[in-house]
Amino acid sequence: MSAITIYGNRESGNCWKGKWVADLLGVANEWVEIDIFKGESRTPDFLKLNPAGQVPVAVLADGRTLAQSNAIMLHLAEGSRLVPTDSYARAKMYEWLFWEQYNHEPSVAVRRAELKFRGKTEETVNPALKDRGEAALARMELQLKETPYLVGDALSLADVACVAYTRVAHEGGFDLAKFPAVKAWVARVERDLNLASAHEAA
Ligand SMILES: N[C@@H](CCC(=O)N[C@@H](CS)C(=O)NCC(=O)O)C(=O)O
């Protein structure tokens, strides 16, 4: 695949996903930092790239644009080892991708954003986010007690999507010690993606 440009924010797990996949698969990529806290994702120029006003956005070599972190990963990883060839395994990967966006990110990532960037405290943050986030981590624990990766024995986009905010879950007040299989999987996937441990860096 030819080079892509990723418009992203360095604090955003959604933005890391496409960068990690491009790096792992050897797709040349350029990163353009967008300061979402200063409104740079709402300027007229940015809205031409993504009318939804969100990062990440990928711009392909021919100028076409693509938003939504999981769509960007899927485009980059088409035909690669990160997408299972077996149709059932591939559908299980999609199951995790959709689940991540509806159940995991809206609790684990949002609680982190509230505490880390929006000035909320353990006292003022929406109390429902903790229960919902822990339920999401428990769902992953159930699977990862059975298999080393979310879909069987091999790394797939399901792992890349779900690890993005799980590896920084402690910044949202979640304790991965309660989810030992998830904790071991985070270390495994970080190794596979050639990432330094986010937990130790914290
Ligand atoms: N479902 C989208 C979510 C994108 C998203 O929420 N982006 C956030 C950063 S993580 C953003 O751009 N926020 C700034 C804004 O909405 O103005 C994806 O997976 O790409």
PDB file of N, CA, C and O in Angstrom, residues 49-99:
ATOM      1  N   LEU A  49     -11.762  17.637   5.627  1.00  0.00           N
ATOM      2  CA  LEU A  49     -11.227  16.269   5.718  1.00  0.00           C
ATOM      3  C   LEU A  49     -12.231  15.337   6.385  1.00  0.00           C
ATOM      4  O   LEU A  49     -12.399  14.193   5.988  1.00  0.00           O
ATOM      5  N   ASN A  50     -12.862  15.827   7.451  1.00  0.00           N
ATOM      6  CA  ASN A  50     -13.853  15.020   8.159  1.00  0.00           C
ATOM      7  C   ASN A  50     -14.953  15.928   8.694  1.00  0.00           C
ATOM      8  O   ASN A  50     -14.778  16.593   9.719  1.00  0.00           O
ATOM      9  N   PRO A  51     -16.097  15.970   8.005  1.00  0.00           N
ATOM     10  CA  PRO A  51     -17.189  16.847   8.437  1.00  0.00           C
ATOM     11  C   PRO A  51     -17.671  16.543   9.856  1.00  0.00           C
ATOM     12  O   PRO A  51     -18.335  17.366  10.477  1.00  0.00           O
ATOM     13  N   ALA A  52     -17.319  15.357  10.382  1.00  0.00           N
ATOM     14  CA  ALA A  52     -17.703  15.032  11.762  1.00  0.00           C
ATOM     15  C   ALA A  52     -16.819  15.759  12.777  1.00  0.00           C
ATOM     16  O   ALA A  52     -17.107  15.741  13.980  1.00  0.00           O
ATOM     17  N   GLY A  53     -15.729  16.378  12.306  1.00  0.00           N
ATOM     18  CA  GLY A  53     -14.893  17.173  13.213  1.00  0.00           C
ATOM     19  C   GLY A  53     -14.128  16.340  14.225  1.00  0.00           C
ATOM     20  O   GLY A  53     -13.876  16.801  15.343  1.00  0.00           O
ATOM     21  N   GLN A  54     -13.757  15.127  13.834  1.00  0.00           N
ATOM     22  CA  GLN A  54     -13.041  14.251  14.765  1.00  0.00           C
ATOM     23  C   GLN A  54     -11.769  13.710  14.136  1.00  0.00           C
ATOM     24  O   GLN A  54     -11.699  13.477  12.924  1.00  0.00           O
ATOM     25  N   VAL A  55     -10.796  13.451  14.995  1.00  0.00           N
ATOM     26  CA  VAL A  55      -9.634  12.653  14.612  1.00  0.00           C
ATOM     27  C   VAL A  55      -9.889  11.229  15.093  1.00  0.00           C
ATOM     28  O   VAL A  55     -10.672  11.049  16.045  1.00  0.00           O
ATOM     29  N   PRO A  56      -9.281  10.219  14.463  1.00  0.00           N
ATOM     30  CA  PRO A  56      -8.340  10.311  13.356  1.00  0.00           C
ATOM     31  C   PRO A  56      -9.028  10.439  12.006  1.00  0.00           C
ATOM     32  O   PRO A  56     -10.165  10.008  11.833  1.00  0.00           O
ATOM     33  N   VAL A  57      -8.267  11.022  11.069  1.00  0.00           N
ATOM     34  CA  VAL A  57      -8.622  10.985   9.655  1.00  0.00           C
ATOM     35  C   VAL A  57      -7.367  10.556   8.895  1.00  0.00           C
ATOM     36  O   VAL A  57      -6.278  11.060   9.177  1.00  0.00           O
ATOM     37  N   ALA A  58      -7.534   9.618   7.977  1.00  0.00           N
ATOM     38  CA  ALA A  58      -6.408   9.235   7.118  1.00  0.00           C
ATOM     39  C   ALA A  58      -6.633   9.848   5.746  1.00  0.00           C
ATOM     40  O   ALA A  58      -7.763   9.868   5.254  1.00  0.00           O
ATOM     41  N   VAL A  59      -5.559  10.377   5.180  1.00  0.00           N
ATOM     42  CA  VAL A  59      -5.616  10.842   3.793  1.00  0.00           C
ATOM     43  C   VAL A  59      -4.737   9.895   2.973  1.00  0.00           C
ATOM     44  O   VAL A  59      -3.536   9.735   3.255  1.00  0.00           O
ATOM     45  N   LEU A  60      -5.359   9.228   2.017  1.00  0.00           N
ATOM     46  CA  LEU A  60      -4.647   8.253   1.199  1.00  0.00           C
ATOM     47  C   LEU A  60      -3.775   8.968   0.174  1.00  0.00           C
ATOM     48  O   LEU A  60      -3.918  10.185  -0.037  1.00  0.00           O
ATOM     49  N   ALA A  61      -2.884   8.206  -0.462  1.00  0.00           N
ATOM     50  CA  ALA A  61      -1.923   8.816  -1.394  1.00  0.00           C
ATOM     51  C   ALA A  61      -2.622   9.580  -2.511  1.00  0.00           C
ATOM     52  O   ALA A  61      -2.122  10.590  -3.006  1.00  0.00           O
ATOM     53  N   ASP A  62      -3.829   9.118  -2.900  1.00  0.00           N
ATOM     54  CA  ASP A  62      -4.532   9.799  -3.999  1.00  0.00           C
ATOM     55  C   ASP A  62      -5.449  10.918  -3.497  1.00  0.00           C
ATOM     56  O   ASP A  62      -6.234  11.468  -4.261  1.00  0.00           O
ATOM     57  N   GLY A  63      -5.380  11.221  -2.185  1.00  0.00           N
ATOM     58  CA  GLY A  63      -6.139  12.353  -1.644  1.00  0.00           C
ATOM     59  C   GLY A  63      -7.478  11.977  -1.037  1.00  0.00           C
ATOM     60  O   GLY A  63      -8.112  12.810  -0.380  1.00  0.00           O
ATOM     61  N   ARG A  64      -7.914  10.737  -1.244  1.00  0.00           N
ATOM     62  CA  ARG A  64      -9.187  10.357  -0.630  1.00  0.00           C
ATOM     63  C   ARG A  64      -9.022  10.275   0.886  1.00  0.00           C
ATOM     64  O   ARG A  64      -7.952   9.936   1.380  1.00  0.00           O
ATOM     65  N   THR A  65     -10.124  10.568   1.597  1.00  0.00           N
ATOM     66  CA  THR A  65     -10.051  10.596   3.056  1.00  0.00           C
ATOM     67  C   THR A  65     -10.852   9.447   3.670  1.00  0.00           C
ATOM     68  O   THR A  65     -11.789   8.929   3.046  1.00  0.00           O
ATOM     69  N   LEU A  66     -10.462   9.099   4.877  1.00  0.00           N
ATOM     70  CA  LEU A  66     -11.149   8.024   5.593  1.00  0.00           C
ATOM     71  C   LEU A  66     -11.119   8.347   7.081  1.00  0.00           C
ATOM     72  O   LEU A  66     -10.042   8.570   7.653  1.00  0.00           O
ATOM     73  N   ALA A  67     -12.303   8.375   7.696  1.00  0.00           N
ATOM     74  CA  ALA A  67     -12.388   8.607   9.142  1.00  0.00           C
ATOM     75  C   ALA A  67     -12.782   7.298   9.828  1.00  0.00           C
ATOM     76  O   ALA A  67     -12.966   6.276   9.172  1.00  0.00           O
ATOM     77  N   GLN A  68     -12.900   7.368  11.143  1.00  0.00           N
ATOM     78  CA  GLN A  68     -13.237   6.225  12.015  1.00  0.00           C
ATOM     79  C   GLN A  68     -12.031   5.284  12.162  1.00  0.00           C
ATOM     80  O   GLN A  68     -11.610   4.613  11.209  1.00  0.00           O
ATOM     81  N   SER A  69     -11.527   5.237  13.375  1.00  0.00           N
ATOM     82  CA  SER A  69     -10.290   4.488  13.637  1.00  0.00           C
ATOM     83  C   SER A  69     -10.339   3.058  13.126  1.00  0.00           C
ATOM     84  O   SER A  69      -9.371   2.567  12.522  1.00  0.00           O
ATOM     85  N   ASN A  70     -11.448   2.380  13.340  1.00  0.00           N
ATOM     86  CA  ASN A  70     -11.480   0.962  12.956  1.00  0.00           C
ATOM     87  C   ASN A  70     -11.588   0.795  11.442  1.00  0.00           C
ATOM     88  O   ASN A  70     -11.045  -0.155  10.878  1.00  0.00           O
ATOM     89  N   ALA A  71     -12.248   1.750  10.773  1.00  0.00           N
ATOM     90  CA  ALA A  71     -12.287   1.716   9.304  1.00  0.00           C
ATOM     91  C   ALA A  71     -10.885   1.950   8.736  1.00  0.00           C
ATOM     92  O   ALA A  71     -10.485   1.301   7.763  1.00  0.00           O
ATOM     93  N   ILE A  72     -10.144   2.845   9.350  1.00  0.00           N
ATOM     94  CA  ILE A  72      -8.772   3.124   8.881  1.00  0.00           C
ATOM     95  C   ILE A  72      -7.911   1.870   9.022  1.00  0.00           C
ATOM     96  O   ILE A  72      -7.201   1.459   8.097  1.00  0.00           O
ATOM     97  N   MET A  73      -8.016   1.221  10.187  1.00  0.00           N
ATOM     98  CA  MET A  73      -7.234  -0.023  10.379  1.00  0.00           C
ATOM     99  C   MET A  73      -7.618  -1.072   9.356  1.00  0.00           C
ATOM    100  O   MET A  73      -6.755  -1.762   8.806  1.00  0.00           O
ATOM    101  N   LEU A  74      -8.924  -1.228   9.133  1.00  0.00           N
ATOM    102  CA  LEU A  74      -9.384  -2.260   8.194  1.00  0.00           C
ATOM    103  C   LEU A  74      -8.853  -2.002   6.789  1.00  0.00           C
ATOM    104  O   LEU A  74      -8.458  -2.924   6.078  1.00  0.00           O
ATOM    105  N   HIS A  75      -8.826  -0.744   6.400  1.00  0.00           N
ATOM    106  CA  HIS A  75      -8.312  -0.414   5.066  1.00  0.00           C
ATOM    107  C   HIS A  75      -6.817  -0.743   4.977  1.00  0.00           C
ATOM    108  O   HIS A  75      -6.357  -1.369   4.013  1.00  0.00           O
ATOM    109  N   LEU A  76      -6.073  -0.353   6.007  1.00  0.00           N
ATOM    110  CA  LEU A  76      -4.625  -0.585   5.985  1.00  0.00           C
ATOM    111  C   LEU A  76      -4.291  -2.074   6.012  1.00  0.00           C
ATOM    112  O   LEU A  76      -3.302  -2.510   5.420  1.00  0.00           O
ATOM    113  N   ALA A  77      -5.105  -2.854   6.726  1.00  0.00           N
ATOM    114  CA  ALA A  77      -4.751  -4.250   7.001  1.00  0.00           C
ATOM    115  C   ALA A  77      -5.392  -5.245   6.046  1.00  0.00           C
ATOM    116  O   ALA A  77      -5.189  -6.448   6.201  1.00  0.00           O
ATOM    117  N   GLU A  78      -6.145  -4.733   5.075  1.00  0.00           N
ATOM    118  CA  GLU A  78      -6.808  -5.627   4.104  1.00  0.00           C
ATOM    119  C   GLU A  78      -5.798  -6.638   3.533  1.00  0.00           C
ATOM    120  O   GLU A  78      -4.726  -6.257   3.060  1.00  0.00           O
ATOM    121  N   GLY A  79      -6.134  -7.918   3.627  1.00  0.00           N
ATOM    122  CA  GLY A  79      -5.269  -8.959   3.047  1.00  0.00           C
ATOM    123  C   GLY A  79      -4.031  -9.282   3.868  1.00  0.00           C
ATOM    124  O   GLY A  79      -3.196 -10.069   3.435  1.00  0.00           O
ATOM    125  N   SER A  80      -3.902  -8.689   5.044  1.00  0.00           N
ATOM    126  CA  SER A  80      -2.713  -8.947   5.867  1.00  0.00           C
ATOM    127  C   SER A  80      -3.024  -9.990   6.933  1.00  0.00           C
ATOM    128  O   SER A  80      -4.176 -10.387   7.121  1.00  0.00           O
ATOM    129  N   ARG A  81      -2.004 -10.367   7.697  1.00  0.00           N
ATOM    130  CA  ARG A  81      -2.173 -11.364   8.752  1.00  0.00           C
ATOM    131  C   ARG A  81      -3.020 -10.832   9.924  1.00  0.00           C
ATOM    132  O   ARG A  81      -3.399 -11.593  10.801  1.00  0.00           O
ATOM    133  N   LEU A  82      -3.309  -9.544   9.925  1.00  0.00           N
ATOM    134  CA  LEU A  82      -4.109  -8.975  11.021  1.00  0.00           C
ATOM    135  C   LEU A  82      -5.608  -9.170  10.816  1.00  0.00           C
ATOM    136  O   LEU A  82      -6.409  -8.825  11.687  1.00  0.00           O
ATOM    137  N   VAL A  83      -5.989  -9.692   9.642  1.00  0.00           N
ATOM    138  CA  VAL A  83      -7.398  -9.963   9.340  1.00  0.00           C
ATOM    139  C   VAL A  83      -7.530 -11.459   9.047  1.00  0.00           C
ATOM    140  O   VAL A  83      -6.988 -11.935   8.041  1.00  0.00           O
ATOM    141  N   PRO A  84      -8.214 -12.204   9.907  1.00  0.00           N
ATOM    142  CA  PRO A  84      -8.302 -13.653   9.688  1.00  0.00           C
ATOM    143  C   PRO A  84      -8.932 -13.990   8.339  1.00  0.00           C
ATOM    144  O   PRO A  84      -9.854 -13.304   7.886  1.00  0.00           O
ATOM    145  N   THR A  85      -8.431 -15.057   7.708  1.00  0.00           N
ATOM    146  CA  THR A  85      -9.004 -15.461   6.409  1.00  0.00           C
ATOM    147  C   THR A  85     -10.258 -16.307   6.601  1.00  0.00           C
ATOM    148  O   THR A  85     -11.177 -16.251   5.794  1.00  0.00           O
ATOM    149  N   ASP A  86     -10.301 -17.062   7.680  1.00  0.00           N
ATOM    150  CA  ASP A  86     -11.497 -17.858   7.963  1.00  0.00           C
ATOM    151  C   ASP A  86     -12.684 -16.925   8.226  1.00  0.00           C
ATOM    152  O   ASP A  86     -12.567 -15.963   8.993  1.00  0.00           O
ATOM    153  N   SER A  87     -13.815 -17.193   7.582  1.00  0.00           N
ATOM    154  CA  SER A  87     -14.906 -16.212   7.633  1.00  0.00           C
ATOM    155  C   SER A  87     -15.500 -16.086   9.040  1.00  0.00           C
ATOM    156  O   SER A  87     -15.886 -14.987   9.455  1.00  0.00           O
ATOM    157  N   TYR A  88     -15.544 -17.195   9.782  1.00  0.00           N
ATOM    158  CA  TYR A  88     -16.074 -17.094  11.156  1.00  0.00           C
ATOM    159  C   TYR A  88     -15.115 -16.282  12.033  1.00  0.00           C
ATOM    160  O   TYR A  88     -15.530 -15.377  12.762  1.00  0.00           O
ATOM    161  N   ALA A  89     -13.817 -16.589  11.934  1.00  0.00           N
ATOM    162  CA  ALA A  89     -12.833 -15.844  12.741  1.00  0.00           C
ATOM    163  C   ALA A  89     -12.858 -14.361  12.366  1.00  0.00           C
ATOM    164  O   ALA A  89     -12.754 -13.482  13.238  1.00  0.00           O
ATOM    165  N   ARG A  90     -13.039 -14.089  11.079  1.00  0.00           N
ATOM    166  CA  ARG A  90     -13.096 -12.679  10.646  1.00  0.00           C
ATOM    167  C   ARG A  90     -14.328 -11.993  11.244  1.00  0.00           C
ATOM    168  O   ARG A  90     -14.261 -10.866  11.725  1.00  0.00           O
ATOM    169  N   ALA A  91     -15.443 -12.706  11.256  1.00  0.00           N
ATOM    170  CA  ALA A  91     -16.657 -12.135  11.847  1.00  0.00           C
ATOM    171  C   ALA A  91     -16.480 -11.919  13.359  1.00  0.00           C
ATOM    172  O   ALA A  91     -16.975 -10.935  13.916  1.00  0.00           O
ATOM    173  N   LYS A  92     -15.749 -12.832  14.020  1.00  0.00           N
ATOM    174  CA  LYS A  92     -15.485 -12.631  15.460  1.00  0.00           C
ATOM    175  C   LYS A  92     -14.636 -11.371  15.666  1.00  0.00           C
ATOM    176  O   LYS A  92     -14.839 -10.623  16.618  1.00  0.00           O
ATOM    177  N   MET A  93     -13.694 -11.148  14.745  1.00  0.00           N
ATOM    178  CA  MET A  93     -12.899  -9.919  14.830  1.00  0.00           C
ATOM    179  C   MET A  93     -13.812  -8.683  14.731  1.00  0.00           C
ATOM    180  O   MET A  93     -13.711  -7.752  15.530  1.00  0.00           O
ATOM    181  N   TYR A  94     -14.744  -8.725  13.766  1.00  0.00           N
ATOM    182  CA  TYR A  94     -15.699  -7.608  13.642  1.00  0.00           C
ATOM    183  C   TYR A  94     -16.540  -7.471  14.912  1.00  0.00           C
ATOM    184  O   TYR A  94     -16.854  -6.361  15.343  1.00  0.00           O
ATOM    185  N   GLU A  95     -16.918  -8.611  15.483  1.00  0.00           N
ATOM    186  CA  GLU A  95     -17.716  -8.563  16.728  1.00  0.00           C
ATOM    187  C   GLU A  95     -16.984  -7.713  17.772  1.00  0.00           C
ATOM    188  O   GLU A  95     -17.582  -6.820  18.397  1.00  0.00           O
ATOM    189  N   TRP A  96     -15.684  -7.963  17.924  1.00  0.00           N
ATOM    190  CA  TRP A  96     -14.917  -7.179  18.903  1.00  0.00           C
ATOM    191  C   TRP A  96     -14.800  -5.719  18.468  1.00  0.00           C
ATOM    192  O   TRP A  96     -14.847  -4.818  19.306  1.00  0.00           O
ATOM    193  N   LEU A  97     -14.636  -5.463  17.169  1.00  0.00           N
ATOM    194  CA  LEU A  97     -14.487  -4.065  16.714  1.00  0.00           C
ATOM    195  C   LEU A  97     -15.755  -3.254  17.009  1.00  0.00           C
ATOM    196  O   LEU A  97     -15.689  -2.115  17.477  1.00  0.00           O
ATOM    197  N   PHE A  98     -16.913  -3.850  16.720  1.00  0.00           N
ATOM    198  CA  PHE A  98     -18.162  -3.121  16.985  1.00  0.00           C
ATOM    199  C   PHE A  98     -18.377  -2.964  18.493  1.00  0.00           C
ATOM    200  O   PHE A  98     -18.792  -1.906  18.972  1.00  0.00           O
ATOM    201  N   TRP A  99     -18.075  -4.030  19.215  1.00  0.00           N
ATOM    202  CA  TRP A  99     -18.232  -3.991  20.686  1.00  0.00           C
ATOM    203  C   TRP A  99     -17.323  -2.916  21.282  1.00  0.00           C
ATOM    204  O   TRP A  99     -17.712  -2.161  22.177  1.00  0.00           O
TER     205      TRP A  99
END
